mmCIF file of C-alpha atoms in Angstrom:
data_model
loop_
_atom_site.group_PDB
_atom_site.id
_atom_site.type_symbol
_atom_site.label_atom_id
_atom_site.label_comp_id
_atom_site.label_asym_id
_atom_site.label_seq_id
_atom_site.Cartn_x
_atom_site.Cartn_y
_atom_site.Cartn_z
ATOM 1 C CA MET P 1 -41.490 149.245 77.406
ATOM 2 C CA ALA P 2 -44.130 150.927 75.013
ATOM 3 C CA ASP P 3 -47.661 151.483 75.826
ATOM 4 C CA PRO P 4 -50.224 148.792 74.189
ATOM 5 C CA ILE P 5 -52.441 149.183 71.824
ATOM 6 C CA HIS P 6 -56.510 148.383 71.870
ATOM 7 C CA MET P 7 -57.449 146.893 68.936
ATOM 8 C CA THR P 8 -60.714 147.976 67.984
ATOM 9 C CA ASP P 9 -60.804 148.440 64.287
ATOM 10 C CA PRO P 10 -60.204 145.134 62.387
ATOM 11 C CA ASN P 11 -59.487 147.452 59.947
ATOM 12 C CA SER P 12 -56.969 149.004 60.837
ATOM 13 C CA LEU P 13 -54.570 146.055 62.586
ATOM 14 C CA ASP P 14 -50.865 147.120 60.622
ATOM 15 C CA THR P 15 -48.973 148.526 63.925
ATOM 16 C CA GLY P 16 -45.895 149.741 61.956
ATOM 17 C CA GLY P 17 -44.280 146.362 63.637
ATOM 18 C CA PRO P 18 -43.065 143.189 61.729
ATOM 19 C CA THR P 19 -45.141 140.506 60.468
ATOM 20 C CA ASP P 20 -42.870 137.367 60.135
ATOM 21 C CA ASP P 21 -40.498 136.527 61.435
ATOM 22 C CA CYS P 22 -41.793 138.215 64.698
ATOM 23 C CA ILE P 23 -43.238 137.401 68.616
ATOM 24 C CA GLN P 24 -46.632 139.492 68.581
ATOM 25 C CA PRO P 25 -47.154 140.258 72.754
ATOM 26 C CA TYR P 26 -50.910 141.012 73.800
ATOM 27 C CA MET P 27 -53.505 141.230 76.514
ATOM 28 C CA ILE P 28 -57.185 140.333 77.295
ATOM 29 C CA ASP P 29 -58.723 142.584 78.687
ATOM 30 C CA LYS P 30 -62.168 141.220 79.577
ATOM 31 C CA THR P 31 -59.463 139.565 81.870
ATOM 32 C CA GLY P 32 -56.354 139.984 82.413
ATOM 33 C CA LEU P 33 -54.928 137.714 80.203
ATOM 34 C CA HIS P 34 -51.770 137.532 78.575
ATOM 35 C CA GLY P 35 -50.225 135.658 75.866
ATOM 36 C CA ARG P 36 -48.253 135.846 72.295
ATOM 37 C CA MET P 37 -48.404 134.847 68.851
ATOM 38 C CA VAL P 38 -45.272 133.972 66.919
ATOM 39 C CA LYS P 39 -45.306 133.872 63.314
ATOM 40 C CA LEU P 40 -42.241 131.915 61.220
ATOM 41 C CA GLY P 41 -41.356 132.055 57.364
ATOM 42 C CA PRO P 42 -38.282 133.178 55.554
ATOM 43 C CA SER P 43 -36.451 132.213 59.150
ATOM 44 C CA VAL P 44 -37.644 128.819 59.771
ATOM 45 C CA ASP P 45 -37.292 128.205 55.813
ATOM 46 C CA ALA P 46 -33.911 129.221 55.714
ATOM 47 C CA ILE P 47 -33.408 126.858 58.965
ATOM 48 C CA LEU P 48 -35.025 123.952 57.122
ATOM 49 C CA SER P 49 -33.774 124.514 53.402
ATOM 50 C CA ARG P 50 -29.947 123.865 54.645
ATOM 51 C CA HIS P 51 -30.931 120.183 55.890
ATOM 52 C CA GLY P 52 -32.683 118.428 53.743
ATOM 53 C CA TYR P 53 -35.076 116.601 56.467
ATOM 54 C CA PRO P 54 -37.253 114.811 55.774
ATOM 55 C CA ASP P 55 -41.053 116.810 55.948
ATOM 56 C CA ALA P 56 -41.924 114.873 58.854
ATOM 57 C CA VAL P 57 -39.366 116.140 60.807
ATOM 58 C CA GLN P 58 -39.419 119.613 58.784
ATOM 59 C CA TYR P 59 -43.015 120.318 60.480
ATOM 60 C CA MET P 60 -42.168 119.408 63.874
ATOM 61 C CA LEU P 61 -38.997 121.287 63.714
ATOM 62 C CA ALA P 62 -40.553 124.086 62.716
ATOM 63 C CA GLU P 63 -42.855 123.959 65.134
ATOM 64 C CA MET P 64 -40.658 123.289 68.087
ATOM 65 C CA LEU P 65 -38.839 127.001 66.911
ATOM 66 C CA ALA P 66 -41.928 127.925 66.982
ATOM 67 C CA LEU P 67 -42.764 127.067 70.330
ATOM 68 C CA CYS P 68 -39.667 127.848 71.788
ATOM 69 C CA ALA P 69 -39.299 131.653 70.761
ATOM 70 C CA GLY P 70 -42.943 132.329 72.651
ATOM 71 C CA LEU P 71 -41.766 130.368 75.893
ATOM 72 C CA ALA P 72 -38.821 132.224 75.819
ATOM 73 C CA ALA P 73 -40.354 135.354 75.582
ATOM 74 C CA ALA P 74 -42.331 135.547 78.561
ATOM 75 C CA LEU P 75 -39.210 135.097 80.479
ATOM 76 C CA LYS P 76 -36.635 137.813 81.325
ATOM 77 C CA PHE P 77 -33.254 136.932 81.545
ATOM 78 C CA ASP P 78 -29.951 137.511 79.056
ATOM 79 C CA GLY P 79 -28.566 134.720 77.531
ATOM 80 C CA VAL P 80 -30.259 131.385 75.188
ATOM 81 C CA PHE P 81 -33.755 129.368 76.230
ATOM 82 C CA THR P 82 -33.146 125.478 74.691
ATOM 83 C CA LEU P 83 -35.859 123.095 73.756
ATOM 84 C CA GLN P 84 -34.196 120.040 73.499
ATOM 85 C CA THR P 85 -35.926 116.279 73.333
ATOM 86 C CA LYS P 86 -34.055 113.111 73.296
ATOM 87 C CA GLY P 87 -36.004 110.277 72.412
ATOM 88 C CA ASP P 88 -34.923 106.204 71.383
ATOM 89 C CA GLY P 89 -37.180 106.924 68.363
ATOM 90 C CA PRO P 90 -35.592 107.332 64.618
ATOM 91 C CA VAL P 91 -35.145 111.478 65.205
ATOM 92 C CA PRO P 92 -33.457 110.455 68.585
ATOM 93 C CA MET P 93 -32.464 114.799 69.355
ATOM 94 C CA MET P 94 -33.598 117.655 68.108
ATOM 95 C CA VAL P 95 -32.682 120.981 69.302
ATOM 96 C CA ALA P 96 -34.264 124.923 69.069
ATOM 97 C CA ASP P 97 -32.655 127.849 70.862
ATOM 98 C CA VAL P 98 -33.111 131.820 70.653
ATOM 99 C CA THR P 99 -31.271 133.942 72.160
ATOM 100 C CA SER P 100 -32.361 136.572 74.438
ATOM 101 C CA ASP P 101 -32.128 139.253 71.801
ATOM 102 C CA GLY P 102 -34.087 137.376 69.613
ATOM 103 C CA LYS P 103 -31.519 134.776 67.368
ATOM 104 C CA MET P 104 -32.599 131.578 66.725
ATOM 105 C CA ARG P 105 -31.451 127.945 65.283
ATOM 106 C CA GLY P 106 -32.707 124.824 65.357
ATOM 107 C CA TYR P 107 -31.636 121.011 64.232
ATOM 108 C CA ALA P 108 -32.265 117.500 63.882
ATOM 109 C CA GLN P 109 -30.497 113.940 64.401
ATOM 110 C CA ILE P 110 -31.707 111.119 62.560
ATOM 111 C CA LYS P 111 -30.481 107.719 63.175
ATOM 112 C CA GLY P 112 -33.197 105.139 61.398
ATOM 113 C CA GLU P 113 -35.476 105.106 58.563
ATOM 114 C CA VAL P 114 -37.991 108.721 59.234
ATOM 115 C CA PRO P 115 -42.177 107.009 58.432
ATOM 116 C CA PRO P 116 -43.528 109.537 55.131
ATOM 117 C CA LEU P 117 -45.518 112.519 56.174
ATOM 118 C CA HIS P 118 -49.048 111.737 56.123
ATOM 119 C CA GLU P 119 -48.456 108.606 58.698
ATOM 120 C CA ALA P 120 -46.291 111.051 61.083
ATOM 121 C CA ILE P 121 -48.661 113.479 61.402
ATOM 122 C CA ALA P 122 -51.323 112.882 63.722
ATOM 123 C CA ALA P 123 -49.101 111.534 66.245
ATOM 124 C CA PRO P 124 -45.206 112.147 65.614
ATOM 125 C CA ILE P 125 -44.058 112.640 69.373
ATOM 126 C CA PRO P 126 -44.402 108.159 69.226
ATOM 127 C CA LYS P 127 -43.079 108.210 65.483
ATOM 128 C CA LEU P 128 -40.470 110.469 65.469
ATOM 129 C CA LEU P 129 -39.217 110.864 68.616
ATOM 130 C CA GLY P 130 -40.416 107.877 70.712
ATOM 131 C CA ALA P 131 -39.974 107.494 74.377
ATOM 132 C CA GLY P 132 -37.561 110.442 76.114
ATOM 133 C CA TYR P 133 -38.374 113.259 77.359
ATOM 134 C CA MET P 134 -38.286 117.351 76.753
ATOM 135 C CA ALA P 135 -35.966 119.670 78.440
ATOM 136 C CA PHE P 136 -36.474 123.606 78.917
ATOM 137 C CA THR P 137 -33.604 125.749 79.764
ATOM 138 C CA VAL P 138 -32.188 128.714 80.332
ATOM 139 C CA ASP P 139 -28.910 129.085 80.092
ATOM 140 C CA GLN P 140 -27.179 133.066 81.093
ATOM 141 C CA GLY P 141 -23.257 131.777 81.259
ATOM 142 C CA ALA P 142 -21.063 130.507 83.003
ATOM 143 C CA ASP P 143 -21.761 133.543 86.600
ATOM 144 C CA MET P 144 -25.480 132.360 86.342
ATOM 145 C CA GLU P 145 -27.355 129.220 88.148
ATOM 146 C CA ARG P 146 -29.081 127.234 85.004
ATOM 147 C CA TYR P 147 -32.395 126.506 85.581
ATOM 148 C CA GLN P 148 -33.873 123.593 83.417
ATOM 149 C CA GLY P 149 -37.540 121.943 83.372
ATOM 150 C CA ILE P 150 -38.017 118.387 82.279
ATOM 151 C CA VAL P 151 -41.263 116.796 81.056
ATOM 152 C CA ALA P 152 -41.419 113.218 79.781
ATOM 153 C CA LEU P 153 -42.092 112.573 75.571
ATOM 154 C CA GLU P 154 -45.542 111.616 76.119
ATOM 155 C CA GLY P 155 -48.754 112.714 74.090
ATOM 156 C CA ALA P 156 -49.232 112.503 70.413
ATOM 157 C CA THR P 157 -47.993 116.172 69.228
ATOM 158 C CA VAL P 158 -45.143 118.685 70.476
ATOM 159 C CA ALA P 159 -48.419 120.759 72.247
ATOM 160 C CA GLU P 160 -49.476 118.003 74.137
ATOM 161 C CA CYS P 161 -46.475 117.154 74.674
ATOM 162 C CA VAL P 162 -45.588 121.022 76.345
ATOM 163 C CA GLN P 163 -48.738 120.669 77.844
ATOM 164 C CA ARG P 164 -48.159 118.439 80.069
ATOM 165 C CA TYR P 165 -45.456 119.733 80.621
ATOM 166 C CA PHE P 166 -48.001 123.350 81.951
ATOM 167 C CA GLU P 167 -49.892 121.529 84.028
ATOM 168 C CA GLN P 168 -47.293 120.034 85.533
ATOM 169 C CA SER P 169 -45.817 123.850 86.716
ATOM 170 C CA ASP P 170 -45.863 125.244 89.708
ATOM 171 C CA GLN P 171 -45.218 128.420 87.891
ATOM 172 C CA PHE P 172 -48.064 129.459 86.082
ATOM 173 C CA ALA P 173 -50.619 127.932 83.399
ATOM 174 C CA SER P 174 -50.615 128.032 79.646
ATOM 175 C CA ALA P 175 -51.677 126.659 76.619
ATOM 176 C CA VAL P 176 -50.677 126.304 72.947
ATOM 177 C CA ASN P 177 -51.249 126.334 69.398
ATOM 178 C CA LEU P 178 -49.221 125.388 67.098
ATOM 179 C CA SER P 179 -48.831 124.838 63.039
ATOM 180 C CA ALA P 180 -46.276 124.327 60.584
ATOM 181 C CA GLY P 181 -46.552 123.726 57.304
ATOM 182 C CA ARG P 182 -45.759 124.776 53.565
ATOM 183 C CA ARG P 183 -46.879 128.034 52.652
ATOM 184 C CA PRO P 184 -48.641 129.137 49.233
ATOM 185 C CA ASP P 185 -45.077 129.802 47.529
ATOM 186 C CA GLY P 186 -43.866 126.832 48.507
ATOM 187 C CA THR P 187 -41.731 127.694 51.501
ATOM 188 C CA ILE P 188 -42.547 125.913 55.165
ATOM 189 C CA GLY P 189 -43.910 128.708 57.593
ATOM 190 C CA ALA P 190 -44.784 128.121 61.189
ATOM 191 C CA ALA P 191 -46.693 129.500 64.601
ATOM 192 C CA ALA P 192 -47.644 129.076 68.028
ATOM 193 C CA LEU P 193 -50.015 131.770 69.415
ATOM 194 C CA LEU P 194 -49.611 130.843 73.937
ATOM 195 C CA VAL P 195 -51.970 132.594 76.290
ATOM 196 C CA GLN P 196 -50.679 132.542 79.752
ATOM 197 C CA ARG P 197 -51.692 132.775 83.494
ATOM 198 C CA LEU P 198 -50.226 134.524 86.290
ATOM 199 C CA PRO P 199 -50.481 132.504 89.759
ATOM 200 C CA GLU P 200 -51.384 134.605 92.751
ATOM 201 C CA GLU P 201 -48.461 136.010 95.398
ATOM 202 C CA GLY P 202 -48.243 132.141 97.529
ATOM 203 C CA GLY P 203 -47.225 130.295 93.954
ATOM 204 C CA ASP P 204 -51.539 128.921 93.472
ATOM 205 C CA LYS P 205 -51.688 128.865 89.583
ATOM 206 C CA SER P 206 -55.409 128.096 90.108
ATOM 207 C CA ILE P 207 -56.263 131.356 91.190
ATOM 208 C CA GLY P 208 -54.990 134.003 89.368
ATOM 209 C CA TYR P 209 -56.788 137.051 87.436
ATOM 210 C CA ALA P 210 -59.029 135.120 85.333
ATOM 211 C CA ASP P 211 -61.000 132.342 86.983
ATOM 212 C CA GLN P 212 -61.734 128.936 85.600
ATOM 213 C CA ASP P 213 -64.692 129.956 83.218
ATOM 214 C CA ALA P 214 -62.675 132.943 81.497
ATOM 215 C CA TRP P 215 -59.287 130.593 81.348
ATOM 216 C CA GLN P 216 -61.619 127.236 79.654
ATOM 217 C CA ARG P 217 -62.820 130.477 77.283
ATOM 218 C CA ALA P 218 -59.956 131.452 76.538
ATOM 219 C CA MET P 219 -58.214 128.324 75.965
ATOM 220 C CA VAL P 220 -60.793 127.068 73.692
ATOM 221 C CA LEU P 221 -60.684 130.686 71.583
ATOM 222 C CA LEU P 222 -56.747 130.259 71.454
ATOM 223 C CA LYS P 223 -57.273 126.138 70.065
ATOM 224 C CA SER P 224 -60.050 127.673 66.993
ATOM 225 C CA ALA P 225 -57.130 129.095 65.504
ATOM 226 C CA LYS P 226 -57.225 127.316 62.458
ATOM 227 C CA PRO P 227 -53.362 126.079 61.141
ATOM 228 C CA GLU P 228 -53.786 128.150 57.451
ATOM 229 C CA GLU P 229 -55.560 131.234 59.187
ATOM 230 C CA MET P 230 -51.628 131.001 61.742
ATOM 231 C CA MET P 231 -49.794 130.258 58.916
ATOM 232 C CA ASP P 232 -50.917 132.116 56.279
ATOM 233 C CA PRO P 233 -48.153 135.233 55.274
ATOM 234 C CA ASP P 234 -50.941 137.421 54.909
ATOM 235 C CA LEU P 235 -52.803 137.515 57.130
ATOM 236 C CA ILE P 236 -51.125 139.996 60.184
ATOM 237 C CA PRO P 237 -51.017 138.407 64.083
ATOM 238 C CA ASN P 238 -52.831 141.434 64.835
ATOM 239 C CA GLU P 239 -55.726 140.502 62.736
ATOM 240 C CA LEU P 240 -56.258 137.322 64.148
ATOM 241 C CA LEU P 241 -55.216 138.367 67.850
ATOM 242 C CA PHE P 242 -58.828 139.854 67.058
ATOM 243 C CA ARG P 243 -60.685 137.409 65.560
ATOM 244 C CA LEU P 244 -60.361 135.801 67.699
ATOM 245 C CA PHE P 245 -60.625 138.022 71.387
ATOM 246 C CA HIS P 246 -62.510 140.989 69.862
ATOM 247 C CA GLU P 247 -65.509 140.173 72.167
ATOM 248 C CA ASP P 248 -63.431 139.973 75.329
ATOM 249 C CA GLY P 249 -60.677 143.594 74.119
ATOM 250 C CA VAL P 250 -57.478 142.366 73.007
ATOM 251 C CA ARG P 251 -54.480 145.103 73.290
ATOM 252 C CA VAL P 252 -51.220 144.467 71.431
ATOM 253 C CA PHE P 253 -47.915 145.939 72.568
ATOM 254 C CA PRO P 254 -44.867 146.178 70.242
ATOM 255 C CA ALA P 255 -44.064 143.384 67.538
ATOM 256 C CA ARG P 256 -40.194 142.322 68.350
ATOM 257 C CA ALA P 257 -38.334 140.352 65.584
ATOM 258 C CA ILE P 258 -37.121 137.538 65.729
ATOM 259 C CA THR P 259 -33.679 136.259 63.411
ATOM 260 C CA GLU P 260 -32.406 133.344 62.403
ATOM 261 C CA GLU P 261 -28.740 133.573 63.275
ATOM 262 C CA CYS P 262 -25.955 130.110 63.641
ATOM 263 C CA ARG P 263 -23.681 131.465 66.747
ATOM 264 C CA CYS P 264 -20.967 129.034 65.899
ATOM 265 C CA SER P 265 -17.542 130.713 64.367
ATOM 266 C CA ARG P 266 -14.578 129.845 63.069
ATOM 267 C CA GLU P 267 -12.591 130.782 66.521
ATOM 268 C CA LYS P 268 -15.209 128.492 69.175
ATOM 269 C CA ILE P 269 -14.239 125.697 66.614
ATOM 270 C CA GLU P 270 -10.446 125.970 67.017
ATOM 271 C CA ASN P 271 -10.657 126.268 70.983
ATOM 272 C CA VAL P 272 -12.759 123.710 70.892
ATOM 273 C CA LEU P 273 -10.337 121.723 68.992
ATOM 274 C CA LYS P 274 -6.869 122.966 70.987
ATOM 275 C CA SER P 275 -8.789 121.127 73.753
ATOM 276 C CA LEU P 276 -8.390 118.322 72.643
ATOM 277 C CA GLU P 277 -6.265 115.671 72.782
ATOM 278 C CA PRO P 278 -4.389 115.092 69.220
ATOM 279 C CA GLY P 279 -5.216 111.460 68.765
ATOM 280 C CA SER P 280 -8.727 111.692 70.258
ATOM 281 C CA MET P 281 -9.152 113.525 67.043
ATOM 282 C CA GLU P 282 -8.902 110.859 63.780
ATOM 283 C CA ASP P 283 -12.311 110.887 63.085
ATOM 284 C CA LEU P 284 -12.052 113.846 62.290
ATOM 285 C CA LYS P 285 -9.173 113.955 59.741
ATOM 286 C CA THR P 286 -9.551 113.686 56.408
ATOM 287 C CA ASP P 287 -7.265 111.574 53.851
ATOM 288 C CA ASP P 288 -5.986 115.013 53.392
ATOM 289 C CA GLY P 289 -4.508 115.304 56.775
ATOM 290 C CA THR P 290 -7.109 118.690 58.051
ATOM 291 C CA TYR P 291 -9.561 118.740 59.999
ATOM 292 C CA GLU P 292 -13.569 118.940 59.135
ATOM 293 C CA VAL P 293 -15.616 120.133 61.575
ATOM 294 C CA THR P 294 -19.471 120.828 60.376
ATOM 295 C CA CYS P 295 -21.887 122.923 61.932
ATOM 296 C CA GLU P 296 -24.669 120.862 62.943
ATOM 297 C CA PHE P 297 -27.026 123.747 62.986
ATOM 298 C CA CYS P 298 -26.019 126.184 59.844
ATOM 299 C CA SER P 299 -23.747 123.068 58.308
ATOM 300 C CA ARG P 300 -20.909 125.476 57.789
ATOM 301 C CA THR P 301 -18.207 123.529 57.366
ATOM 302 C CA GLU P 302 -14.374 124.795 58.414
ATOM 303 C CA VAL P 303 -10.657 122.852 58.099
ATOM 304 C CA PHE P 304 -7.949 123.539 59.784
ATOM 305 C CA THR P 305 -4.025 121.743 59.682
ATOM 306 C CA ASP P 306 -2.376 120.881 62.843
ATOM 307 C CA ALA P 307 -0.377 124.337 62.108
ATOM 308 C CA ASP P 308 -3.221 125.702 63.043
ATOM 309 C CA LEU P 309 -4.236 123.751 66.232
ATOM 310 C CA GLY P 310 -0.658 124.396 67.300
ATOM 311 C CA HIS P 311 0.200 119.937 66.777
ATOM 312 C CA THR P 312 4.185 119.339 66.166
ATOM 313 C CA SER P 313 5.062 116.600 64.397
ATOM 314 C CA ALA P 314 6.198 113.322 66.602
#
């Protein structure tokens, strides 16, 4: 990893890396606390624009995507990190995932009447998702054991729900500030600020590089960031980090780019269909006898014939 940059001059904070659709790692000098700022613009807007979700659903999924990218950046893995919710509300499922090389996608399943934004915005978890759970999954392929953590959907917002998971975790303590909404140009953006306290050897998360007072101070500063600051396309991540933490000293590491990219392909879909019994595929069959499959993530539709799938006529 390249050497960090110690930010002492607010007028020269652009380090030459990406400043939008990026993950900006940082460290607070005084306490040794590590964190990440995620800023999403065109990537998250492209994901959402394919679906036509109501605003309340778009904003929550945008927050989930920013959170997913921020959590994945804290892990050392080679594969896919997935954040998924399941509940009994009008939005029974939301999925956001990001690969270890920064490719992101997401979708929401809607099966009921979604309340308007002004009704859902204060408490989107109970209004949209209802009762259920949020799962965090690291999948590194068939040859590696899959890791999963689960927390109940308790709290009013995504940030409150994930904070409960952090509080229950034996691995590390973290705090998060999430935001999503319309940018001045009408597109949707999202942002996440995370700070993490690593436990000392032995796993006691109550003791880390930062004492309790320093940890509380970092959480207060983190949550003082306003939504308009976090999502401002003209405010680079380094400048916001300097505003928040300059009194304690803050260093930034090279930023990582995030791109939106679905992992579906015609070949993958064809292989799945070939593994199914022909009789179980009637729901996919159209009036002209072909099979249509639409990817839930990117909304791309692929059409197959019986000949494509190797089906023989009776």
